[in-house]
Coordinates of C-alpha atoms in Angstrom, one line a residue:
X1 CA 23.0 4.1 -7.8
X2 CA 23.7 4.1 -4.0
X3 CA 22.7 0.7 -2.5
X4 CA 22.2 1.3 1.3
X5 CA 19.9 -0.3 4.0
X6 CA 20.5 -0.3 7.8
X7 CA 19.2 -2.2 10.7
X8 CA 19.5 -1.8 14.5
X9 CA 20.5 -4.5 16.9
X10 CA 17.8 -4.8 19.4
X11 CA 19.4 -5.0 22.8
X12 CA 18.6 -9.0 22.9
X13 CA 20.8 -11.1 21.7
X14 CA 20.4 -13.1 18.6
X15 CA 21.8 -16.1 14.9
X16 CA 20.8 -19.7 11.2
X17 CA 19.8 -22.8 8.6
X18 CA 16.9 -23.4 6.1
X19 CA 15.4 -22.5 3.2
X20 CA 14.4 -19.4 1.3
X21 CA 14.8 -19.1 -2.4
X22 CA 15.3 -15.9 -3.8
X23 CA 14.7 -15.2 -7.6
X24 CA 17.0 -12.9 -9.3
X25 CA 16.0 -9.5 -10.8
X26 CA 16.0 -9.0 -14.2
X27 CA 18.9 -6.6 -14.5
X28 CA 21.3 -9.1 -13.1
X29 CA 23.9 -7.3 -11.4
X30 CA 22.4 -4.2 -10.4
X31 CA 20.7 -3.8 -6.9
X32 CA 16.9 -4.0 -7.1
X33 CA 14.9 -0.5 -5.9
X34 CA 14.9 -0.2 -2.0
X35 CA 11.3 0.3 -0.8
X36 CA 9.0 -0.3 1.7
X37 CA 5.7 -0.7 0.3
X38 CA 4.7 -3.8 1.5
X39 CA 1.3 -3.6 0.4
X40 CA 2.2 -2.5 -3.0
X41 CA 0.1 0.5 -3.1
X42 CA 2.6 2.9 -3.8
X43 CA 3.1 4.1 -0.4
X44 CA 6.1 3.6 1.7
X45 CA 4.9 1.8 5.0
X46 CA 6.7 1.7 8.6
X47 CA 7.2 -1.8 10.5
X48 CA 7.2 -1.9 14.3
X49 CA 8.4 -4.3 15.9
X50 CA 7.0 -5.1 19.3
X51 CA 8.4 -8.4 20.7
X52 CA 7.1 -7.6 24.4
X53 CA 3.5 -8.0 22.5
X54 CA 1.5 -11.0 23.7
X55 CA 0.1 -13.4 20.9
X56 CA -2.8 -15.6 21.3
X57 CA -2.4 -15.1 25.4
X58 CA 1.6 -16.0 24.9
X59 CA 3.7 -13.5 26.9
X60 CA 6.4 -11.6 24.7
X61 CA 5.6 -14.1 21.9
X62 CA 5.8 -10.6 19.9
X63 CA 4.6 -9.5 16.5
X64 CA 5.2 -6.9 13.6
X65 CA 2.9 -3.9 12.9
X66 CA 3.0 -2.7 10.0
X67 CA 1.8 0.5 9.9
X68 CA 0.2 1.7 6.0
X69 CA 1.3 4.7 4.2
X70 CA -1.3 6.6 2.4
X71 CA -2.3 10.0 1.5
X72 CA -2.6 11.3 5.0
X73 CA 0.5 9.4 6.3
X74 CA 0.9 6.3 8.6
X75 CA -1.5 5.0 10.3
X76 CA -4.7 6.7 8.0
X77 CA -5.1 3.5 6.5
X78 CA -4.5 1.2 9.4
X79 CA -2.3 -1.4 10.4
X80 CA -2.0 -5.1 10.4
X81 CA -0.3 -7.4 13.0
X82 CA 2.2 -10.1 11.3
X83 CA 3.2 -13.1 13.6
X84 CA 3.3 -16.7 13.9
X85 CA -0.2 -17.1 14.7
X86 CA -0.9 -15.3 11.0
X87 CA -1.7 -18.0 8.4
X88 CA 1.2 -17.2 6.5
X89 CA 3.6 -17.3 8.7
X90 CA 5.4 -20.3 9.7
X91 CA 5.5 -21.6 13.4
X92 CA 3.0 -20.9 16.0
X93 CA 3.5 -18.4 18.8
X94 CA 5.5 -19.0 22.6
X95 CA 6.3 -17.2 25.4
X96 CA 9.6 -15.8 24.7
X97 CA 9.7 -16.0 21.3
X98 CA 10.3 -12.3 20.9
X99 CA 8.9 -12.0 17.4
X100 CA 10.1 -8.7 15.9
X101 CA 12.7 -8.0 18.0
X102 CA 14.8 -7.1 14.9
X103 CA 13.0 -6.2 11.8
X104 CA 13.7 -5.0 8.2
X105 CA 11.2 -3.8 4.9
X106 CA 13.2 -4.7 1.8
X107 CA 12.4 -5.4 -1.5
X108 CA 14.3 -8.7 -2.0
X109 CA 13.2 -9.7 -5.4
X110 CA 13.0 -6.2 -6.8
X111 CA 8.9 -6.6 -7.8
X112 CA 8.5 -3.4 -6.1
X113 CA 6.7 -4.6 -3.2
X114 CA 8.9 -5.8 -0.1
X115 CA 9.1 -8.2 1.9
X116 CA 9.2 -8.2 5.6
X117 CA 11.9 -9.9 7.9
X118 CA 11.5 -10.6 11.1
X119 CA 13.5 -11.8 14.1
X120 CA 12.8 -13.6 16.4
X121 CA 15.8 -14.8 18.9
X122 CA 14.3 -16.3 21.6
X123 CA 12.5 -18.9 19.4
X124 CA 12.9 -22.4 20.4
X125 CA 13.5 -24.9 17.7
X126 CA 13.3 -28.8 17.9
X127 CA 16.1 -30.9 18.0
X128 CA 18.6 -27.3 18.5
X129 CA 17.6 -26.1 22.0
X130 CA 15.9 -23.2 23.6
X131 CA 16.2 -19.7 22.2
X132 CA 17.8 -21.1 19.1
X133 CA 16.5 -18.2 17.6
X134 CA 15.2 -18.2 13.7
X135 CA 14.4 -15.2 11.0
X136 CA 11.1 -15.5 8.9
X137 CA 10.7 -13.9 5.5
X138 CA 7.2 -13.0 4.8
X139 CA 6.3 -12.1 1.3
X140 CA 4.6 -8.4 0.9
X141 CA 0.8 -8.7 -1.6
X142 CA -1.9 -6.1 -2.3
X143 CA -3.8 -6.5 0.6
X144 CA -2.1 -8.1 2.7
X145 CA 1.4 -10.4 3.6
X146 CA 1.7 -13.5 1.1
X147 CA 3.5 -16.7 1.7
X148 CA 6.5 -16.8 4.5
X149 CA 9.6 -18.9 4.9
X150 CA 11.7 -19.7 7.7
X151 CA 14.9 -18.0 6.1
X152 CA 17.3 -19.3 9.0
X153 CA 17.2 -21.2 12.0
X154 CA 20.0 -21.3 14.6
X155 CA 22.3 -24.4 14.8
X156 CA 21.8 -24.8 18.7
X157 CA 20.4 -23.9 22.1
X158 CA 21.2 -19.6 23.2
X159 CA 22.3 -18.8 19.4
X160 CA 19.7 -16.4 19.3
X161 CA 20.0 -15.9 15.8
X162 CA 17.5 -12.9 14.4
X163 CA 18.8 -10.7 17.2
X164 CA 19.8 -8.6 14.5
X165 CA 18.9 -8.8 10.4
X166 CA 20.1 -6.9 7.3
X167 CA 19.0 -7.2 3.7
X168 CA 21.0 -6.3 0.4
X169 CA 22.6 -7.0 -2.6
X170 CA 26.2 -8.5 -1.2
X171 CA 27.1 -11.4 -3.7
X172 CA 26.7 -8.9 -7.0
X173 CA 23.8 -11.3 -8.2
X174 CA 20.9 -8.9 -8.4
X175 CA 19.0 -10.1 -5.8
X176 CA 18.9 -9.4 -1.7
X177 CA 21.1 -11.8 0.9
X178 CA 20.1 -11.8 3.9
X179 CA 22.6 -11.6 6.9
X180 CA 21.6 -12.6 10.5
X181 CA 23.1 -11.4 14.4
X182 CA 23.2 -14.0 16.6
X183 CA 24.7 -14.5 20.2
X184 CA 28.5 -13.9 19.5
X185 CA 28.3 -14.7 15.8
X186 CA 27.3 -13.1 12.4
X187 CA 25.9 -15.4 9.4
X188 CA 25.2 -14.9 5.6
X189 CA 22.6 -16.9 2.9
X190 CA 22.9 -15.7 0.2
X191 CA 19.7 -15.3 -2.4
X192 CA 21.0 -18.8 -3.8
X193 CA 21.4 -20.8 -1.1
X194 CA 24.9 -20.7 0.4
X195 CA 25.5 -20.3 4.3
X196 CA 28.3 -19.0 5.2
X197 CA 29.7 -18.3 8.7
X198 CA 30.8 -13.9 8.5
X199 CA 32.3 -13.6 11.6
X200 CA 32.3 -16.3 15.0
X201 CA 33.8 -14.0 18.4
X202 CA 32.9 -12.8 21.5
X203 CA 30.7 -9.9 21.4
X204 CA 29.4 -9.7 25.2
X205 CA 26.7 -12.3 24.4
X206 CA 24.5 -9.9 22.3
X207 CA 23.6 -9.7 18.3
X208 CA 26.4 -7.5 16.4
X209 CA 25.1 -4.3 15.0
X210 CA 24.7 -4.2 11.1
X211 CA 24.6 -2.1 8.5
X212 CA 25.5 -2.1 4.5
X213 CA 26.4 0.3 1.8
X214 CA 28.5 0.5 -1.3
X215 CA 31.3 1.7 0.5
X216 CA 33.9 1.2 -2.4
X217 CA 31.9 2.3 -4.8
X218 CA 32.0 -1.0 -6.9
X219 CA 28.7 -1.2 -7.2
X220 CA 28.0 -3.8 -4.9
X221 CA 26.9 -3.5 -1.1
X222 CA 29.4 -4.2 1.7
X223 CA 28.9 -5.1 5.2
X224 CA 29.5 -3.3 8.3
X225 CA 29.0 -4.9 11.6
X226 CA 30.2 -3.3 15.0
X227 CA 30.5 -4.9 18.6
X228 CA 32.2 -4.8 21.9
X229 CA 32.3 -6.4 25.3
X230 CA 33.7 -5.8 28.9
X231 CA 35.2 -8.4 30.5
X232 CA 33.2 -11.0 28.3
X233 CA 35.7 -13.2 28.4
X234 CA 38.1 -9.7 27.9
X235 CA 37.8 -5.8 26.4
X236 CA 37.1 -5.0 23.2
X237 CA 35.3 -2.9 20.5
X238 CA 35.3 -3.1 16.7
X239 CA 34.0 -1.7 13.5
X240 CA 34.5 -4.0 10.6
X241 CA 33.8 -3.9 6.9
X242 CA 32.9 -7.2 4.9
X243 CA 32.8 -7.8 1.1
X244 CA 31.9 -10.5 -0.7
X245 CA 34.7 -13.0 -2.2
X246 CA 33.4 -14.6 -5.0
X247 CA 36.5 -17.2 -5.8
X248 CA 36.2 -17.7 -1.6
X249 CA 32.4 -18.0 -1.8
X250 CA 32.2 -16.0 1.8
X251 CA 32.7 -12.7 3.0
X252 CA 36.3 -11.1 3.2
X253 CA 37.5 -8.9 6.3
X254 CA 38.4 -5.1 4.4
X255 CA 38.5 -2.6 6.6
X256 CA 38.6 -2.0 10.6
X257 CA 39.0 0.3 13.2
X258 CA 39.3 -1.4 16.8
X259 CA 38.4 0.2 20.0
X260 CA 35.5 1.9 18.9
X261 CA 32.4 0.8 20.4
X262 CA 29.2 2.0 19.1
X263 CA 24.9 1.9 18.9
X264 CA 24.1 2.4 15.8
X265 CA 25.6 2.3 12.0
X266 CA 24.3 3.9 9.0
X267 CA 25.2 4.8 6.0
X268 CA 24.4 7.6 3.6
X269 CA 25.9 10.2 0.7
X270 CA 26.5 12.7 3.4
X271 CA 28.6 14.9 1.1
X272 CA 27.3 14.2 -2.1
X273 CA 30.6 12.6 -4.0
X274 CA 29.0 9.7 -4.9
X275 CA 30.5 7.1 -2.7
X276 CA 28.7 5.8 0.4
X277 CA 30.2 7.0 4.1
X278 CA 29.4 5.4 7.3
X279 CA 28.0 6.7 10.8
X280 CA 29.1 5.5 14.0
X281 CA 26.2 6.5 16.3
X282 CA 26.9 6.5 20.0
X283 CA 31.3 6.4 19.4
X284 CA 33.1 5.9 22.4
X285 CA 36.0 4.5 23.2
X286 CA 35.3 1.6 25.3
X287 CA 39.0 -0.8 25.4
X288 CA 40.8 2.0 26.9
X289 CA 43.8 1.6 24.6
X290 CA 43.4 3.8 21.9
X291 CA 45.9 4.8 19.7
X292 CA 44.1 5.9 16.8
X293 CA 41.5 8.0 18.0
X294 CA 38.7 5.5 16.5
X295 CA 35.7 7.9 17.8
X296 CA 37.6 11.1 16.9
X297 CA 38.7 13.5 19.7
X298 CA 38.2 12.1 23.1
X299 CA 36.0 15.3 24.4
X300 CA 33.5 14.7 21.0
X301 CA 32.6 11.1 23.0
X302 CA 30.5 13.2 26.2
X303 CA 27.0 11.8 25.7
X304 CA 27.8 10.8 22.8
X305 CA 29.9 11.5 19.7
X306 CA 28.9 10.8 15.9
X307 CA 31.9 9.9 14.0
X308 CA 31.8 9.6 10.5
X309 CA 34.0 7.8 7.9
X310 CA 34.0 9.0 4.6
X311 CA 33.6 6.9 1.3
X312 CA 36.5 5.6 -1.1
X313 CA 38.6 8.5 -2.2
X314 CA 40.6 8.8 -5.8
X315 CA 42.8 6.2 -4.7
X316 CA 40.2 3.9 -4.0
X317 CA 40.7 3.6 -0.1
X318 CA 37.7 3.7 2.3
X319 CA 37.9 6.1 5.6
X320 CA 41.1 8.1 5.2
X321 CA 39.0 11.1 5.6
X322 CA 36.4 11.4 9.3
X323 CA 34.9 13.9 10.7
X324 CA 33.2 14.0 14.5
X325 CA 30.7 15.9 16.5
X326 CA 28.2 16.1 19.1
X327 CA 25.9 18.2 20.6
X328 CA 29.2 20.5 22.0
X329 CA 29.5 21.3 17.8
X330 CA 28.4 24.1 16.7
X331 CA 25.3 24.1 15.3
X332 CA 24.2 21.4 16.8
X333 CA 21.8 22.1 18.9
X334 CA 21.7 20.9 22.3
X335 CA 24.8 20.7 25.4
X336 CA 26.6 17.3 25.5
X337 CA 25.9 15.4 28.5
X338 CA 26.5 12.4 29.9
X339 CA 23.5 10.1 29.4
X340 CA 21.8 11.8 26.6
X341 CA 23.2 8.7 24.2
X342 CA 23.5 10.8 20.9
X343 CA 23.5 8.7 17.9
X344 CA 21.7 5.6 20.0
X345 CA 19.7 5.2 16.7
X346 CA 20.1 6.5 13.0
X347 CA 18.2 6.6 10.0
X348 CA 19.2 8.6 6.7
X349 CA 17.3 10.5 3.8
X350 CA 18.0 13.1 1.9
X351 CA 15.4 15.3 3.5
X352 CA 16.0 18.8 1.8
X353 CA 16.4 17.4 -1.7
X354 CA 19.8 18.9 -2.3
X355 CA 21.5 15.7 -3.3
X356 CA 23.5 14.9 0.2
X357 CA 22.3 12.4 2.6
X358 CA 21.1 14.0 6.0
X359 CA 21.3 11.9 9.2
X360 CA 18.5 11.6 11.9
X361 CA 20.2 10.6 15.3
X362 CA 18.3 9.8 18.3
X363 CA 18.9 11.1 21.9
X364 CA 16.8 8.8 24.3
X365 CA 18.6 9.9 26.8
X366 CA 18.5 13.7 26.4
X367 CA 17.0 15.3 29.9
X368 CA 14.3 17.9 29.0
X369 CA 14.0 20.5 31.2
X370 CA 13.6 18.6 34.3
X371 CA 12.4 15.6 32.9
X372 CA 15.1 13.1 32.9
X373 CA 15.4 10.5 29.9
X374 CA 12.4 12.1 27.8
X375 CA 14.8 12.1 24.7
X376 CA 15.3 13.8 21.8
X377 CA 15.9 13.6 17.5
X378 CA 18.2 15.8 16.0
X379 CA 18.1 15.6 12.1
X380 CA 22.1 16.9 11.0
X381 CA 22.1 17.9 7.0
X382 CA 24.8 17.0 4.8
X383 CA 26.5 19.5 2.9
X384 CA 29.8 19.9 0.5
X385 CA 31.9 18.7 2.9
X386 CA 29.8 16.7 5.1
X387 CA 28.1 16.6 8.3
X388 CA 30.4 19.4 9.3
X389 CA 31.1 22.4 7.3
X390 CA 34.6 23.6 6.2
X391 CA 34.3 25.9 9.6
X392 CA 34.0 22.8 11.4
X393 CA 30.4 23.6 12.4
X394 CA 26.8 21.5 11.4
X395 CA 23.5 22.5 10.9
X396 CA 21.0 21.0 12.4
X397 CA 17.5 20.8 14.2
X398 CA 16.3 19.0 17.0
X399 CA 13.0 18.0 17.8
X400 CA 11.7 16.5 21.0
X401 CA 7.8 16.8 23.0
X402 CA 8.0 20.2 24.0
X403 CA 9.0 21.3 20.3
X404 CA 6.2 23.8 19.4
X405 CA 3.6 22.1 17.6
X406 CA 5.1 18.4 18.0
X407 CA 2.3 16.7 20.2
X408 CA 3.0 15.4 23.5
X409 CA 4.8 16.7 26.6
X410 CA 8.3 15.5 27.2
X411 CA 8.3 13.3 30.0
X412 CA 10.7 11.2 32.6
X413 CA 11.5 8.2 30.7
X414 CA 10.1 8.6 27.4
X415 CA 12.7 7.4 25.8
X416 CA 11.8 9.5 22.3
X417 CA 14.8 9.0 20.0
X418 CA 15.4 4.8 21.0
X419 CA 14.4 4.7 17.3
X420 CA 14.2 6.3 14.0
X421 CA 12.8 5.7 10.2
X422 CA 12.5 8.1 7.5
X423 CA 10.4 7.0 4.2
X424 CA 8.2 9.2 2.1
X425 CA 5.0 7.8 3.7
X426 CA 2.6 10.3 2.4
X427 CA 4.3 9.8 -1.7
X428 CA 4.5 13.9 -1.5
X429 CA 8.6 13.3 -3.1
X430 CA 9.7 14.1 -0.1
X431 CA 11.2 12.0 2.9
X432 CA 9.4 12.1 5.8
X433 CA 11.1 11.0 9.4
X434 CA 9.2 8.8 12.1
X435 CA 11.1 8.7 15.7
X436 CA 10.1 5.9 18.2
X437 CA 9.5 6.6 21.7
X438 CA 9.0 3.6 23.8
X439 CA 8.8 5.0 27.4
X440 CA 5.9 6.9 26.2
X441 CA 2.6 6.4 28.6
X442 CA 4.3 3.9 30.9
X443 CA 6.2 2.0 28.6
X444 CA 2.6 1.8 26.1
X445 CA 4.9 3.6 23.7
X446 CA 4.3 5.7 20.4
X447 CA 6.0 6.7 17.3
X448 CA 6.1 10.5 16.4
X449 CA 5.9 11.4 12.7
X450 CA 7.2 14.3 11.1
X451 CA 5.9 15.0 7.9
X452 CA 8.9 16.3 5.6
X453 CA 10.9 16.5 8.6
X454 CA 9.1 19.5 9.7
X455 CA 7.1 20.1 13.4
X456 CA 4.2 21.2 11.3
X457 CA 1.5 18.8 11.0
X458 CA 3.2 16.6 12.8
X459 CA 1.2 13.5 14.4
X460 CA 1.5 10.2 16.5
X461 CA 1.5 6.9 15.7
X462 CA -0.3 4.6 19.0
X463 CA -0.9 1.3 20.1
X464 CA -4.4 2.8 21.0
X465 CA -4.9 4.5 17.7
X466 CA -4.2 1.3 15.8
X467 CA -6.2 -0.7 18.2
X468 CA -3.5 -2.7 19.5
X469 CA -3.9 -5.0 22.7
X470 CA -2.1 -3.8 25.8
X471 CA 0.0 -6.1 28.3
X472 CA 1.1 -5.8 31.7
X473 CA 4.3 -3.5 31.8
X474 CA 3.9 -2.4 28.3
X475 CA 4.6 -2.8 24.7
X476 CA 7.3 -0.8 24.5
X477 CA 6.1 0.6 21.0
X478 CA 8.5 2.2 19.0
X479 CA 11.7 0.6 20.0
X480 CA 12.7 -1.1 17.0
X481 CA 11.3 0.4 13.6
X482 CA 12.2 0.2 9.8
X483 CA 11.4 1.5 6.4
X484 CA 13.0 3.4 3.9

């Protein structure tokens, strides 16, 4: 049983204290079912975050949409907005607060209906300081979102915690722990009780990327959190994996490789072995020192490279085998180009069904045509050996606006690729892909849906179809999404 979620720092930085209880499952010691069904219909549903929203006439306090899944897809049965002006929710709204700027749909408690988390790192919190930051829990019900908690809080003023957020099965208990981005640091609670610092360093002042996956193939999820910085106080760029140390009670460096800075992680089955391997999205070198080729071959990094580490081998050891390409590979379609940020944002499913993990990468900045920054999704399929074949080429498709029969026109700025989702939204059994495009309609924003990852049928999800209030220079919709 592969145990995998993924989240994506949102470019605000963001990090903890208080007190959610999680129960167990009832298979102690094996991870709970991942969904997103939030209103426990049987339906996998999308959340949006969109901390530029206004709440109760508070600029950028920000909310959550979450979008239901139905029979016809997203959207056909609505949406609700989740914030701290709704009853359940802890808090009340500010300026600032920047609700939803991270967001994940997991089932914690493995009842089959998840629960939402939501970041919101420019909170401020009494007696710690201005944009303490703080991450709220709020339960998942039919019909609607039941009690929420305050999960964390940060300990002082700029620790922006809830920058970035993560959900799974770390401590080998059963039940989801929750780990938290802040400004420079990254934080664990575990689902009973215990805090515990992950890692305190400069990371140029934002939240750290994160990302788990059974990477060791132990049956419990590890952690992966990337970051870099220039000149912030000095140069550097890491990927790290974490585990879990029981006799320690805290999380354990494993694995690293230094001078790789990157967008996105995710992790998936790419080649179908059983063990989880993990994405670097966006690779490039940024220290200027390398030794090791962290990102693969320098001329992969143009506009981005994917690099991919591979899952424990027979003797047990994570990474020893990578593979790297971009939009130079063959088969991919597409010309590397500086700019087009290939691998910005990931999501994985197994969209054909054949066993492997495929990976969606996004493009936002992908010129089309003439059309500078109207971005681009290319979905790359897994296969025996991978995300590249033993010919060293991929397969792929790419999808942007001027796809046939995807809706829209590409456009300067739209940004389509910032984000990307898969889930089976429509319950068909198969995996459907949802890719965010923020710049859309001066910065109004939309999310694009492809039903089983195909241009046919595809449709948009809107602020204006859902009904959603606009605000002066935007919502931005579509730049942070999750389900799975």
């Amino acid at each position: 049983m592969h145990i995998r979620t993924y989240a994506i720092a949102a470019t605000f930085a963001a990090a903890v204290t208080a007190g959610l209880t999680l129960a167990p499952t009832a298979a102690a010691g094996q991870p709970s079912p991942t969904t997103s069904d939030f209103n426990g219909d049987g339906y996998a549903d999308l959340a949006v975050g969109v901390p530029d929203g206004a709440v109760g006439g508070k600029a950028k306090a920000g909310y959550v949409n979450v979008v239901w899944g139905g029979p016809k897809g997203l959207g056909s049965r609505g949406s609700i907005r989740v914030s701290q002006s709704t009853a359940e929710v802890p808090g009340s709204p500010e300026a600032g607060d920047r609700f939803g700027a991270s967001v994940v749909l997991e089932d914690l408690n493995g009842d089959g209906i998840a629960e939402l988390l939501a970041g919101a790192p420019g909170e401020d919190v009494t007696d710690r300081g201005v944009d303490a930051g703080m991450v709220t829990v709020v339960g998942g019900a039919r019909g609607g979102p039941s009690h929420g908690s305050t999960a964390l809080t940060g300990p002082a003023a700029s620790a922006a915690y809830g920058g970035s957020v993560a959900a799974a099965d770390l401590t080998g208990d059963g039940s989801r722990d929750i780990v938290i981005g802040g400004r420079d640091r990254v934080v664990l609670r575990t689902a009973d009780g215990i805090l515990t610092t992950v890692l305190d360093a400069p990371m140029g002042g934002r939240a750290p990327i994160l990302a788990t996956g059974d990477f060791t193939s132990d049956g419990t999820a590890d952690l992966a959190l990337a970051y870099w910085t220039v000149d912030a106080p000095f140069t550097q760029s890491h990927v790290r994996l974490w585990a879990w140390d029981a006799a320690e009670e805290g999380m354990a460096n494993t694995w690293n490789t230094d001078n790789a800075g990157v967008s996105a992680l995710a992790a998936g089955d790419f080649d179908g072995d059983g063990n989880d391997d993990l994405a670097l999205g966006e690779c490039r070198e940024i220290a200027d020192e390398n030794i090791d080729d962290p990102c693969g071959p320098e001329e992969y990094a143009k506009g981005g490279g994917i690099h991919v580490h591979y899952g424990s081998g027979p003797d047990g050891s994570f990474g020893q085998r990578a593979q790297t390409l971009d939009q130079d590979t063959v088969g991919v379609p597409g010309v590397a180009e500086t700019g087009d940020r290939f691998g910005a944002s990931l999501a994985v499913a197994d969209v054909n069904g054949d066993g492997r993990d495929d990976l969606l990468a996004g493009a936002p900045g992908e010129a089309i045509g003439t059309q500078a920054g109207a971005g681009a999704a290319t979905l790359l399929f897994g296969g025996a050996t991978g995300l590249v074949d033993a010919s060293g080429e991929g397969h792929a498709v790419s999808y942007q606006q001027d796809t046939p029969r995807v809706p829209g026109v590409a456009e300067a700025g739209d940004a389509f690729g910032a984000a990307v989702a898969a889930g089976d939204y429509d319950h068909d059994g198969r995996a459907d892909i949802a890719v965010g495009s923020p710049g859309e309609n001066a910065r109004s924003g939309g999310v694009w849906v492809l039903p089983r990852a195909s241009a046919d049928g595809s449709y948009t999800v809107t602020p204006a179809k859902l009904g959603l209030p606009a605000v002066a220079g935007g919502l931005a919709y579509g730049q942070t999404l999750s389900s799975h």
